[in-house]
Amino acid sequence: MTALLSIRDLRVAYRRDGIEVPALKGISLDVEAGERLAIIGESGSGKSTLALAVAGLLAGGAEIGGLVDWFLPASAGAKAPLSVLPDISPSRGKMGSSVAGSPLATSKIGEGRDHELISPLEGEMSGRTEGGAVERQLFHLHDKPARLGRDIGFVFQDPSSSLDPVMPIGKQIAEVVHTHLGLSWPDSFAQAKTLLDRVRLPDPEAVLHVYPHQLSGGQKQRVAIAAAIAAGPKLLIADEATSALDTIVQAEIVSLIRRLVAEDGMTLLFISHDIALAATLADRIAVLRHGELIELGETDQILNAPRHAYTRALLDAHLGLDTEPLFHRQGASA
Amino acid sequence: MTVLAVSNLAKRYRRGGKPFAAVDDVSFEIGPAETLALAGPSGSGKSTIARLVLRLTEPDAGRIDFESTDFLALSGAALRARRARLQMVFQDPLAAFNPRATVARVLDDPLRIHNIAPRAERRHRIAALLERVGLDAGLAARAIHEISGGQRQRVAIARAIATRPSLIVLDEAVSALDVSVRGQILELLLDLQRQERIAYLFISHDLGVIRAVAHRVVILDAGRVAESGDARAVIANPQSAIGKALVEATPRLTRNRP
């Protein structure tokens, strides 16, 4: 297996009421090319922060340290081992190239915050020095940074927030195709229609012309997925992408993601609070808690031979269709 | 004997100019200390039924008998008095409370409004309520926005039991909680049910949770009852198309348990 991206000692902290609150406390893991990796954890575990950090979507106020290294086809070979690169020391942040320094994709799924992202040399960072070093922005991305929309597709929990409410669906998807693949507008719209068909929306021709509010939650999530995969990204990140949907729609979206990932040979980062749901999809599961990576292993090992007590507790807390009812356990019933 | 009997309940809304039935000829009963679950996909009418039972919305047709009185016929002081016996806990307690209010204030309201306890006794009653739901009495002085989601849901339960209800409507009350906290809250609800003989109308989209806590289940589809019965029996062997689809869609955790 070869790594698509390598995360080393990733640290993220947010400022809340002037106090620095750590969200990720030094996460290291490799995402293998073509694998389906689930990141699971409870609230405050840092799982969404990890997804945003990988996508280069962290808000300006976040303090970032560590390294996210991409091995994209064009830039993959002939790289020195990370450990000998001179610019990975957390105290030398300015030396790394930054996500913000690259022409970030203006994909509609990016919530439009593109250009101010992680800009190390301006804004609230100016003048803040700790021990003489600006502790920030250590994204070393080789010569070909991963671009959101082009190399990374991102699906959020709430599709309404990632779709433009006043733009027809077809245009939102065609824009991604036009921007990243450089197709003409007629070809981009034709591709948008193909994508709507691929995410199994009935009557794609009609859906091209409707607005988000005319679709159900599950249909909107299908559109968001179509936009996320429009440019043929290597990595698809689904951050609680089914959590706001009911059980039946959730199962449909999970099976859609499974099929698209297989068809396009994408790598999947599936962020979820639900270990049972994650297990239906993932080759490997990473368990996060309080910003730390507790355990990482093959799905079968995590379910059947968890090494960490916390993983076991998460599994035991699952209420499935074969769990003994709670009122029986307590020996009482009405 | 029943706590709540709902008969032929109907509620229509208009959507895009066309009428549609959110709730259509729904009937069920709940006995004392019983948990009846309402299950179904989005838009099946679960939450509309909760709102009708709580009289936050008035039905177009049907009858609701609560504690053997015609609940829909009540108004004014009689309705307020009866409402003390019928409480609710929603998914997001932060949306249900004034976030800047203290825990004590949130619990003082029902005691005052329903004349449960005179002013001099209330502080003591609030401490007892907090203790009853597994919280430290010292939490009373804290603001609602300062405490954790699990603590907040315990405060919501404390407020619900403050008026000694016979029925609590739980609308996705544990859906937003972390699994580790969810188990504790469910245990608390079961304990209260055993001690105080409270009935629950338990609304959830999660069949795993329903199976763990509910005695009976009503499965809804497009506002109508698709099937109902013993919760474990229905989930083990659903007969309706929607029941089968819900069971099929529930993620299985396949573990080789020792």
Coordinates of C-alpha atoms in Angstrom, one line a residue:
Chain A
M1 CA 0.0 0.0 0.0
T2 CA 1.2 3.5 -0.7
A3 CA 0.1 6.5 1.3
L4 CA -2.0 9.2 -0.3
L5 CA -1.4 11.4 2.6
S6 CA 0.7 11.3 5.7
I7 CA -0.2 13.2 8.8
R8 CA 2.5 13.8 11.3
D9 CA 2.1 15.3 14.8
L10 CA -0.8 17.4 13.7
R11 CA -1.8 19.9 16.4
V12 CA -4.7 22.3 16.2
A13 CA -5.9 24.7 18.9
Y14 CA -8.8 27.1 18.9
R15 CA -9.0 30.3 20.9
R16 CA -12.1 30.6 23.0
D17 CA -12.5 33.6 25.3
G18 CA -8.8 34.3 24.9
I19 CA -7.9 30.8 26.1
E20 CA -6.2 28.3 23.8
V21 CA -8.2 25.1 23.6
P22 CA -6.5 22.2 22.0
A23 CA -8.6 20.3 19.5
L24 CA -5.9 17.9 18.2
K25 CA -2.9 17.0 20.3
G26 CA -0.4 15.5 17.9
I27 CA -2.1 13.1 15.5
S28 CA 0.0 11.0 13.3
L29 CA -1.4 8.6 10.7
D30 CA -1.1 7.6 7.1
V31 CA -4.1 7.4 4.8
E32 CA -3.4 4.7 2.2
A33 CA -4.3 5.3 -1.4
G34 CA -7.7 3.7 -2.2
E35 CA -8.6 2.8 1.4
R36 CA -11.8 3.6 3.2
L37 CA -10.7 5.0 6.6
A38 CA -13.3 5.9 9.2
I39 CA -12.5 8.5 11.9
I40 CA -14.8 8.0 14.8
G41 CA -15.2 9.7 18.1
E42 CA -17.6 11.5 20.4
S43 CA -18.2 15.3 20.6
G44 CA -14.9 17.1 21.3
S45 CA -12.8 14.2 20.0
G46 CA -11.3 16.4 17.2
K47 CA -12.6 14.2 14.4
S48 CA -14.1 17.1 12.4
T49 CA -11.1 19.3 13.1
L50 CA -9.0 16.5 11.6
A51 CA -11.2 16.5 8.5
L52 CA -11.1 20.3 8.1
A53 CA -7.3 20.3 8.6
V54 CA -6.8 17.7 5.9
A55 CA -9.0 19.8 3.6
G56 CA -7.2 23.0 4.4
L57 CA -10.5 24.4 5.7
L58 CA -9.6 25.4 9.2
A59 CA -10.8 28.9 10.1
G60 CA -8.3 31.7 10.5
G61 CA -8.3 31.6 14.3
A62 CA -7.0 28.1 14.6
E63 CA -3.4 27.5 15.6
I64 CA -2.0 24.7 13.5
G65 CA 1.2 22.7 13.9
G66 CA 2.6 19.6 12.4
L67 CA 2.5 18.2 8.9
V68 CA 0.1 17.0 6.3
D69 CA 2.0 15.6 3.4
W70 CA 0.3 14.6 0.1
F71 CA 1.6 12.1 -2.3
L72 CA -0.4 13.1 -5.4
P73 CA 0.5 11.4 -8.7
A74 CA 2.4 14.2 -10.3
S75 CA 4.5 15.0 -7.2
A76 CA 4.7 11.6 -5.6
G77 CA 8.1 10.3 -6.5
A78 CA 11.6 11.5 -5.7
K79 CA 10.9 13.1 -2.4
A80 CA 13.2 12.9 0.5
P81 CA 11.9 11.2 3.6
L82 CA 10.0 13.7 5.7
S83 CA 12.3 13.3 8.6
V84 CA 15.2 14.8 6.7
L85 CA 13.4 17.7 5.2
P86 CA 14.6 20.9 6.9
D87 CA 11.3 22.7 7.2
I88 CA 9.1 20.4 9.3
S89 CA 10.1 21.7 12.7
P90 CA 7.1 23.3 14.4
S91 CA 9.1 26.3 15.3
R92 CA 9.8 27.2 11.7
G93 CA 6.3 27.5 10.5
K94 CA 6.8 30.2 8.0
M95 CA 9.1 28.1 5.9
G96 CA 6.4 25.6 4.9
S97 CA 4.3 26.4 2.0
S98 CA 0.7 27.0 3.0
V99 CA -2.6 25.9 1.8
A100 CA -3.7 29.5 1.6
G101 CA -0.7 30.3 -0.7
S102 CA -2.1 28.0 -3.3
P103 CA -4.9 28.9 -5.7
L104 CA -7.6 27.2 -3.8
A105 CA -10.5 25.9 -5.7
T106 CA -13.6 28.0 -5.7
S107 CA -15.8 25.0 -5.4
K108 CA -19.3 25.6 -4.1
I109 CA -18.7 23.0 -1.5
G110 CA -16.1 25.0 0.2
E111 CA -18.4 27.5 2.0
G112 CA -16.7 30.3 0.2
R113 CA -14.0 30.9 2.8
D114 CA -11.3 29.9 0.4
H115 CA -8.8 32.7 0.2
E116 CA -8.4 33.8 3.7
L117 CA -7.7 30.3 4.9
I118 CA -4.6 29.7 7.0
S119 CA -2.8 32.7 5.9
P120 CA 0.2 32.8 8.2
L121 CA 1.4 36.3 7.7
E122 CA -1.6 38.4 8.4
G123 CA -4.6 39.1 10.5
E124 CA -4.6 38.1 14.1
M125 CA -1.3 36.3 13.8
S126 CA 0.7 39.4 13.4
G127 CA 2.8 40.2 16.4
R128 CA 2.0 37.0 18.2
T129 CA 5.2 35.4 18.9
E130 CA 5.9 32.7 21.4
G131 CA 9.6 32.1 22.2
G132 CA 10.4 34.2 19.1
A133 CA 8.6 31.8 16.7
V134 CA 5.3 32.1 15.0
E135 CA 3.8 28.7 15.9
R136 CA 1.5 28.2 13.0
Q137 CA 0.9 26.8 9.6
L138 CA 3.2 23.9 9.1
F139 CA 1.6 22.5 6.1
H140 CA 4.4 21.3 4.0
L141 CA 2.8 20.3 0.8
H142 CA 5.6 19.6 -1.7
D143 CA 5.4 21.3 -5.0
K144 CA 1.9 20.3 -5.8
P145 CA -0.5 21.1 -3.0
A146 CA -3.8 19.3 -2.8
R147 CA -6.6 21.5 -3.9
L148 CA -10.0 21.4 -2.4
G149 CA -12.6 20.6 -5.0
R150 CA -9.9 19.3 -7.4
D151 CA -8.0 16.8 -5.4
I152 CA -10.3 16.7 -2.3
G153 CA -14.1 16.4 -2.3
F154 CA -15.7 17.4 0.9
V155 CA -19.3 16.4 2.0
F156 CA -20.6 18.2 5.1
Q157 CA -23.3 17.1 7.5
D158 CA -25.8 19.8 6.4
P159 CA -26.1 19.9 2.6
S160 CA -28.1 23.2 2.8
S161 CA -25.0 25.0 4.1
S162 CA -22.8 23.8 1.2
L163 CA -25.3 24.5 -1.6
D164 CA -26.0 28.0 -2.9
P165 CA -29.7 28.6 -2.2
V166 CA -30.2 30.9 -5.2
M167 CA -28.3 29.0 -7.9
P168 CA -29.8 26.2 -9.9
I169 CA -28.4 22.8 -9.0
G170 CA -27.0 22.2 -12.5
K171 CA -25.0 25.4 -12.5
Q172 CA -23.5 24.6 -9.0
I173 CA -22.1 21.3 -10.3
A174 CA -21.2 22.6 -13.7
E175 CA -19.1 25.4 -12.1
V176 CA -17.0 22.8 -10.3
V177 CA -16.4 20.9 -13.6
H178 CA -15.7 24.1 -15.5
T179 CA -13.3 25.5 -12.9
H180 CA -11.3 22.3 -12.2
L181 CA -11.5 20.4 -15.5
G182 CA -11.5 23.4 -17.8
L183 CA -14.4 22.1 -19.9
S184 CA -16.6 24.5 -21.9
W185 CA -19.9 25.5 -20.2
P186 CA -22.1 23.3 -22.5
D187 CA -19.8 20.3 -21.7
S188 CA -19.7 21.2 -18.0
F189 CA -23.6 21.1 -17.9
A190 CA -23.6 17.8 -19.8
Q191 CA -21.2 16.5 -17.2
A192 CA -23.3 17.8 -14.4
K193 CA -26.3 15.9 -15.8
T194 CA -24.1 12.7 -15.9
L195 CA -23.1 13.3 -12.3
L196 CA -26.7 13.7 -11.2
D197 CA -27.5 10.4 -12.8
R198 CA -24.5 8.8 -11.1
V199 CA -25.8 9.9 -7.7
R200 CA -29.1 8.3 -8.7
L201 CA -31.3 11.4 -8.7
P202 CA -34.4 10.7 -10.6
D203 CA -34.9 12.8 -13.8
P204 CA -31.4 14.5 -13.8
E205 CA -32.5 16.8 -16.7
A206 CA -35.2 18.3 -14.4
V207 CA -32.9 18.5 -11.4
L208 CA -30.4 20.6 -13.3
H209 CA -32.9 23.4 -13.2
V210 CA -34.3 23.2 -9.7
Y211 CA -33.1 25.1 -6.6
P212 CA -31.9 23.4 -3.4
H213 CA -35.1 24.2 -1.4
Q214 CA -37.1 22.2 -3.9
L215 CA -35.2 19.0 -2.9
S216 CA -35.5 16.8 0.2
G217 CA -32.6 16.5 2.7
G218 CA -31.5 13.2 1.1
Q219 CA -31.7 14.6 -2.4
K220 CA -29.7 17.7 -1.4
Q221 CA -27.0 15.4 0.1
R222 CA -26.9 13.5 -3.3
V223 CA -26.3 16.9 -5.0
A224 CA -23.6 17.8 -2.6
I225 CA -21.9 14.5 -3.3
A226 CA -22.2 15.0 -7.0
A227 CA -20.5 18.4 -6.6
A228 CA -17.8 16.9 -4.3
I229 CA -16.8 14.2 -6.9
A230 CA -17.3 16.5 -10.0
A231 CA -13.6 17.1 -10.6
G232 CA -12.6 13.5 -9.9
P233 CA -10.9 14.0 -6.6
K234 CA -8.4 11.5 -5.2
L235 CA -9.8 11.9 -1.7
L236 CA -13.5 12.1 -0.6
I237 CA -14.1 13.4 2.9
A238 CA -17.5 12.8 4.3
D239 CA -17.9 14.6 7.7
E240 CA -21.0 13.2 9.5
A241 CA -22.5 13.3 6.0
T242 CA -25.5 11.1 7.0
S243 CA -26.1 12.3 10.6
A244 CA -28.9 14.6 9.8
L245 CA -30.8 12.0 7.7
D246 CA -33.2 9.4 8.8
T247 CA -32.1 5.8 9.0
I248 CA -33.4 4.7 5.6
V249 CA -31.9 7.7 3.7
Q250 CA -28.7 7.3 5.7
A251 CA -28.4 3.7 4.5
E252 CA -29.0 4.9 0.9
I253 CA -26.4 7.6 1.1
V254 CA -23.8 5.2 2.6
S255 CA -24.3 2.7 -0.2
L256 CA -24.1 5.5 -2.7
I257 CA -20.7 6.6 -1.2
R258 CA -19.5 3.0 -1.2
R259 CA -20.4 2.6 -4.9
L260 CA -18.9 5.9 -6.1
V261 CA -15.6 5.4 -4.1
A262 CA -15.3 1.9 -5.7
E263 CA -16.2 3.1 -9.2
D264 CA -13.8 6.1 -9.2
G265 CA -11.0 4.5 -7.1
M266 CA -11.2 7.3 -4.6
T267 CA -9.8 7.2 -1.1
L268 CA -12.5 7.8 1.6
L269 CA -12.2 9.6 4.9
F270 CA -15.5 8.8 6.6
I271 CA -16.0 10.9 9.8
S272 CA -18.7 9.7 12.1
H273 CA -19.8 9.4 15.7
D274 CA -21.4 6.1 14.9
I275 CA -19.1 3.1 15.1
A276 CA -21.6 0.7 13.8
L277 CA -22.3 2.8 10.7
A278 CA -18.6 3.4 10.2
A279 CA -17.9 -0.4 10.4
T280 CA -20.3 -1.1 7.5
L281 CA -18.1 1.0 5.2
A282 CA -14.6 1.2 6.5
D283 CA -11.5 -0.9 5.8
R284 CA -9.8 0.7 8.8
I285 CA -11.1 2.6 11.8
A286 CA -9.3 5.3 13.8
V287 CA -10.7 6.1 17.2
L288 CA -10.2 9.6 18.5
R289 CA -10.8 10.9 22.0
H290 CA -10.1 14.4 23.4
G291 CA -7.9 15.2 20.4
E292 CA -5.8 12.1 20.6
L293 CA -5.6 9.0 18.4
I294 CA -6.6 6.2 20.8
E295 CA -6.5 3.3 18.4
L296 CA -6.2 2.6 14.7
G297 CA -6.7 -0.8 13.1
E298 CA -8.5 -2.9 10.6
T299 CA -12.2 -2.8 11.1
D300 CA -12.4 -6.5 12.1
Q301 CA -9.7 -6.0 14.7
I302 CA -11.3 -2.9 16.1
L303 CA -14.7 -4.6 16.5
N304 CA -13.4 -8.0 17.7
A305 CA -10.2 -7.3 19.4
P306 CA -10.1 -3.7 20.5
R307 CA -6.9 -2.9 22.3
H308 CA -8.1 0.2 24.1
A309 CA -10.7 0.2 26.9
Y310 CA -12.3 3.3 25.4
T311 CA -12.9 1.5 22.1
R312 CA -14.5 -1.3 24.0
A313 CA -16.7 1.1 25.9
L314 CA -17.9 2.7 22.6
L315 CA -18.7 -0.8 21.2
D316 CA -20.5 -1.8 24.3
A317 CA -22.6 1.5 24.3
H318 CA -24.0 0.7 20.9
L319 CA -27.6 -0.2 21.0
G320 CA -28.2 -2.6 18.1
L321 CA -31.0 -4.9 17.1
D322 CA -29.4 -7.7 19.0
T323 CA -28.8 -5.8 22.2
E324 CA -30.6 -7.0 25.3
P325 CA -33.2 -4.4 26.3
L326 CA -32.1 -2.2 29.2
F327 CA -35.2 -3.0 31.3
H328 CA -34.3 -6.7 31.1
R329 CA -30.8 -6.1 32.2
Q330 CA -32.1 -4.4 35.3
G331 CA -34.5 -7.2 36.0
A332 CA -37.6 -5.0 35.9
S333 CA -40.4 -4.5 33.5
A334 CA -43.8 -3.0 33.4
Chain B
M1 CA -56.4 1.5 32.6
T2 CA -54.7 3.9 30.3
V3 CA -52.9 7.2 30.8
L4 CA -53.3 8.3 27.3
A5 CA -55.7 7.2 24.6
V6 CA -55.4 8.7 21.1
S7 CA -58.3 7.9 18.7
N8 CA -58.5 8.6 15.0
L9 CA -56.2 11.6 15.2
A10 CA -55.8 13.6 12.0
K11 CA -53.9 16.8 11.1
R12 CA -53.6 18.2 7.6
Y13 CA -51.2 20.9 6.4
R14 CA -50.9 22.6 3.0
R15 CA -47.6 22.1 1.2
G16 CA -47.1 24.0 -2.1
G17 CA -50.8 24.9 -2.2
K18 CA -51.9 21.3 -1.9
P19 CA -53.3 19.7 1.3
F20 CA -51.4 16.8 2.7
A21 CA -52.1 14.6 5.7
A22 CA -49.3 14.9 8.3
V23 CA -51.3 12.6 10.6
D24 CA -54.0 10.4 9.3
D25 CA -56.4 8.3 11.4
V26 CA -53.8 7.5 14.1
S27 CA -54.9 5.6 17.3
F28 CA -52.9 4.2 20.2
E29 CA -53.0 3.8 24.0
I30 CA -50.3 4.1 26.7
G31 CA -50.7 2.5 30.1
P32 CA -49.1 3.6 33.4
A33 CA -45.3 3.0 33.6
E34 CA -45.4 1.9 30.0
T35 CA -43.1 3.2 27.2
L36 CA -44.7 3.4 23.7
A37 CA -42.3 4.3 20.9
L38 CA -43.2 6.1 17.7
A39 CA -40.9 5.2 14.9
G40 CA -40.8 6.1 11.2
P41 CA -38.8 8.0 8.6
S42 CA -38.6 11.8 8.3
G43 CA -42.1 13.2 7.6
S44 CA -43.9 10.2 8.9
G45 CA -45.8 12.3 11.5
K46 CA -43.9 11.4 14.7
S47 CA -43.3 14.9 15.8
T48 CA -46.7 16.2 14.7
I49 CA -48.3 13.6 16.9
A50 CA -46.1 14.7 19.8
R51 CA -47.2 18.3 19.2
L52 CA -50.9 17.3 19.0
V53 CA -50.7 15.3 22.3
L54 CA -49.0 18.3 24.0
R55 CA -51.7 20.6 22.5
L56 CA -49.0 22.7 20.9
T57 CA -51.1 22.2 17.7
E58 CA -54.8 21.4 17.4
P59 CA -55.9 18.4 15.4
D60 CA -58.4 18.5 12.6
A61 CA -60.1 15.4 13.8
G62 CA -59.9 12.8 16.5
R63 CA -59.9 12.5 20.2
I64 CA -57.2 12.6 23.0
D65 CA -58.1 11.2 26.4
F66 CA -55.5 12.0 29.0
E67 CA -56.0 10.5 32.5
S68 CA -59.6 9.7 31.5
T69 CA -60.5 13.3 30.6
D70 CA -61.3 14.7 27.2
F71 CA -58.0 16.6 26.8
L72 CA -59.1 18.5 23.7
A73 CA -62.1 19.9 25.5
L74 CA -60.0 21.5 28.3
S75 CA -59.2 25.2 28.3
G76 CA -58.0 27.9 30.7
A77 CA -57.3 26.9 34.2
A78 CA -58.4 23.3 33.8
L79 CA -56.0 22.8 30.9
R80 CA -53.1 24.4 32.8
A81 CA -53.8 22.2 35.8
R82 CA -53.9 19.0 33.6
R83 CA -50.8 20.1 31.7
A84 CA -48.7 19.7 34.9
R85 CA -49.3 16.0 34.6
L86 CA -48.1 15.9 31.0
Q87 CA -44.5 16.9 30.4
M88 CA -41.9 16.9 27.6
V89 CA -38.2 16.6 26.9
F90 CA -36.9 17.6 23.4
Q91 CA -33.8 16.8 21.5
D92 CA -32.0 20.0 22.2
P93 CA -32.4 21.4 25.7
L94 CA -30.4 24.5 24.9
A95 CA -33.2 25.5 22.5
A96 CA -35.8 24.7 25.1
F97 CA -34.3 26.9 27.9
N98 CA -33.1 30.5 28.1
P99 CA -29.4 29.8 27.8
R100 CA -28.5 32.5 30.3
A101 CA -30.9 31.3 33.0
T102 CA -29.5 29.4 35.9
V103 CA -30.3 25.8 36.5
A104 CA -32.2 26.9 39.6
R105 CA -34.3 29.3 37.6
V106 CA -35.2 26.6 35.1
L107 CA -36.4 24.3 37.9
D108 CA -38.1 27.0 39.9
D109 CA -40.5 27.9 37.0
P110 CA -42.6 24.8 37.1
L111 CA -42.7 24.7 40.9
R112 CA -43.9 28.2 41.0
I113 CA -46.3 28.2 38.0
H114 CA -48.0 25.0 39.1
N115 CA -48.0 25.9 42.8
I116 CA -46.0 22.8 43.6
A117 CA -44.1 24.3 46.5
P118 CA -44.2 27.7 48.4
R119 CA -41.2 30.0 47.8
A120 CA -39.5 29.0 51.1
E121 CA -39.4 25.4 50.2
R122 CA -38.4 25.7 46.6
R123 CA -34.6 25.8 47.1
H124 CA -34.8 22.6 48.9
R125 CA -37.1 21.0 46.3
I126 CA -34.7 22.1 43.5
A127 CA -31.8 20.4 45.3
A128 CA -33.8 17.2 45.7
L129 CA -34.8 17.3 42.0
L130 CA -31.1 17.7 40.9
E131 CA -30.2 14.8 43.2
R132 CA -33.0 12.7 41.7
V133 CA -31.5 13.0 38.2
G134 CA -28.0 12.3 39.4
L135 CA -26.7 15.9 39.5
D136 CA -24.9 17.7 42.2
A137 CA -27.1 20.3 44.0
G138 CA -24.3 22.8 43.6
L139 CA -25.1 22.9 39.9
A140 CA -28.2 25.0 40.7
A141 CA -26.2 28.3 40.5
R142 CA -24.7 27.5 37.1
A143 CA -26.0 29.0 33.8
I144 CA -27.6 26.6 31.4
H145 CA -25.1 27.4 28.7
E146 CA -22.2 26.5 31.0
I147 CA -23.1 22.9 31.6
S148 CA -22.5 19.9 29.3
G149 CA -25.1 18.5 26.9
G150 CA -25.7 15.4 29.1
Q151 CA -26.1 17.6 32.3
R152 CA -28.5 19.8 30.4
Q153 CA -30.7 16.9 29.4
R154 CA -30.7 15.7 33.0
V155 CA -31.9 19.2 34.0
A156 CA -34.6 18.9 31.3
I157 CA -35.7 15.7 32.9
A158 CA -35.6 17.2 36.4
R159 CA -37.9 20.0 35.1
A160 CA -40.2 17.5 33.5
I161 CA -40.6 15.4 36.7
A162 CA -40.9 18.5 39.0
T163 CA -44.7 18.6 38.5
R164 CA -45.1 14.8 39.1
P165 CA -46.4 13.9 35.6
S166 CA -48.0 10.7 34.7
L167 CA -46.7 11.0 31.1
I168 CA -43.6 12.5 29.5
V169 CA -43.3 13.0 25.8
L170 CA -39.6 12.3 24.8
D171 CA -39.1 13.7 21.3
E172 CA -35.7 12.4 20.1
A173 CA -34.5 13.2 23.7
V174 CA -31.3 11.1 23.4
S175 CA -30.6 11.5 19.7
A176 CA -28.0 14.3 20.0
L177 CA -26.1 12.7 23.0
D178 CA -22.8 10.9 22.8
V179 CA -23.3 7.2 23.1
S180 CA -21.6 7.0 26.5
V181 CA -23.9 9.7 27.9
R182 CA -27.0 8.3 26.1
G183 CA -26.8 5.0 28.0
Q184 CA -26.8 6.9 31.4
I185 CA -29.8 9.0 30.4
L186 CA -31.8 6.0 29.3
E187 CA -31.0 4.2 32.6
L188 CA -32.2 7.3 34.4
L189 CA -35.4 7.4 32.5
L190 CA -36.0 3.7 33.2
D191 CA -35.3 4.2 36.9
L192 CA -37.7 7.1 37.1
Q193 CA -40.3 5.1 35.3
R194 CA -40.0 2.3 37.8
Q195 CA -40.0 4.5 40.9
E196 CA -42.6 7.0 39.8
R197 CA -44.7 4.9 37.4
I198 CA -44.3 7.5 34.6
A199 CA -45.4 6.6 31.1
Y200 CA -43.3 7.6 28.1
L201 CA -44.3 8.5 24.6
F202 CA -40.8 7.9 23.1
I203 CA -40.2 9.3 19.7
S204 CA -37.1 8.1 17.9
H205 CA -35.8 7.3 14.5
D206 CA -33.4 4.7 16.0
L207 CA -34.8 1.2 16.2
G208 CA -31.8 0.1 18.4
V209 CA -32.7 2.7 21.0
I210 CA -36.4 1.8 20.8
R211 CA -35.7 -1.8 21.2
A212 CA -33.6 -1.1 24.3
V213 CA -36.2 1.0 26.2
A214 CA -39.7 0.6 24.7
H215 CA -42.4 -2.0 25.5
R216 CA -44.4 -1.4 22.4
V217 CA -43.8 0.4 19.2
V218 CA -46.0 2.1 16.6
I219 CA -44.4 2.4 13.2
L220 CA -45.6 5.3 11.1
D221 CA -45.5 5.9 7.4
A222 CA -46.8 9.1 5.7
G223 CA -48.9 9.9 8.7
R224 CA -50.6 6.5 9.1
V225 CA -49.9 3.6 11.4
A226 CA -48.1 1.0 9.3
E227 CA -48.0 -1.6 12.1
S228 CA -47.7 -1.8 15.9
G229 CA -47.1 -4.2 18.7
D230 CA -44.5 -5.5 21.1
A231 CA -41.3 -3.6 20.3
R232 CA -39.0 -6.6 20.1
A233 CA -41.5 -8.7 18.2
V234 CA -42.1 -6.0 15.6
I235 CA -38.4 -5.3 15.2
A236 CA -37.5 -8.9 14.9
N237 CA -40.2 -9.6 12.4
P238 CA -41.6 -6.5 10.8
Q239 CA -44.7 -7.0 8.5
S240 CA -45.1 -3.6 6.9
A241 CA -42.9 -2.4 4.0
I242 CA -41.7 0.6 6.0
G243 CA -41.0 -1.6 9.1
K244 CA -38.9 -3.9 6.9
A245 CA -37.1 -1.0 5.4
L246 CA -36.3 0.6 8.8
V247 CA -34.9 -2.7 10.1
E248 CA -33.0 -3.3 7.0
A249 CA -31.4 0.2 7.1
T250 CA -30.3 -0.1 10.8
P251 CA -26.5 -0.6 10.9
R252 CA -25.5 -3.9 12.3
L253 CA -22.4 -4.2 14.5
T254 CA -21.2 -7.7 13.8
R255 CA -18.9 -8.8 16.6
N256 CA -17.8 -12.2 17.7
R257 CA -18.6 -11.8 21.3
P258 CA -16.8 -14.0 23.7

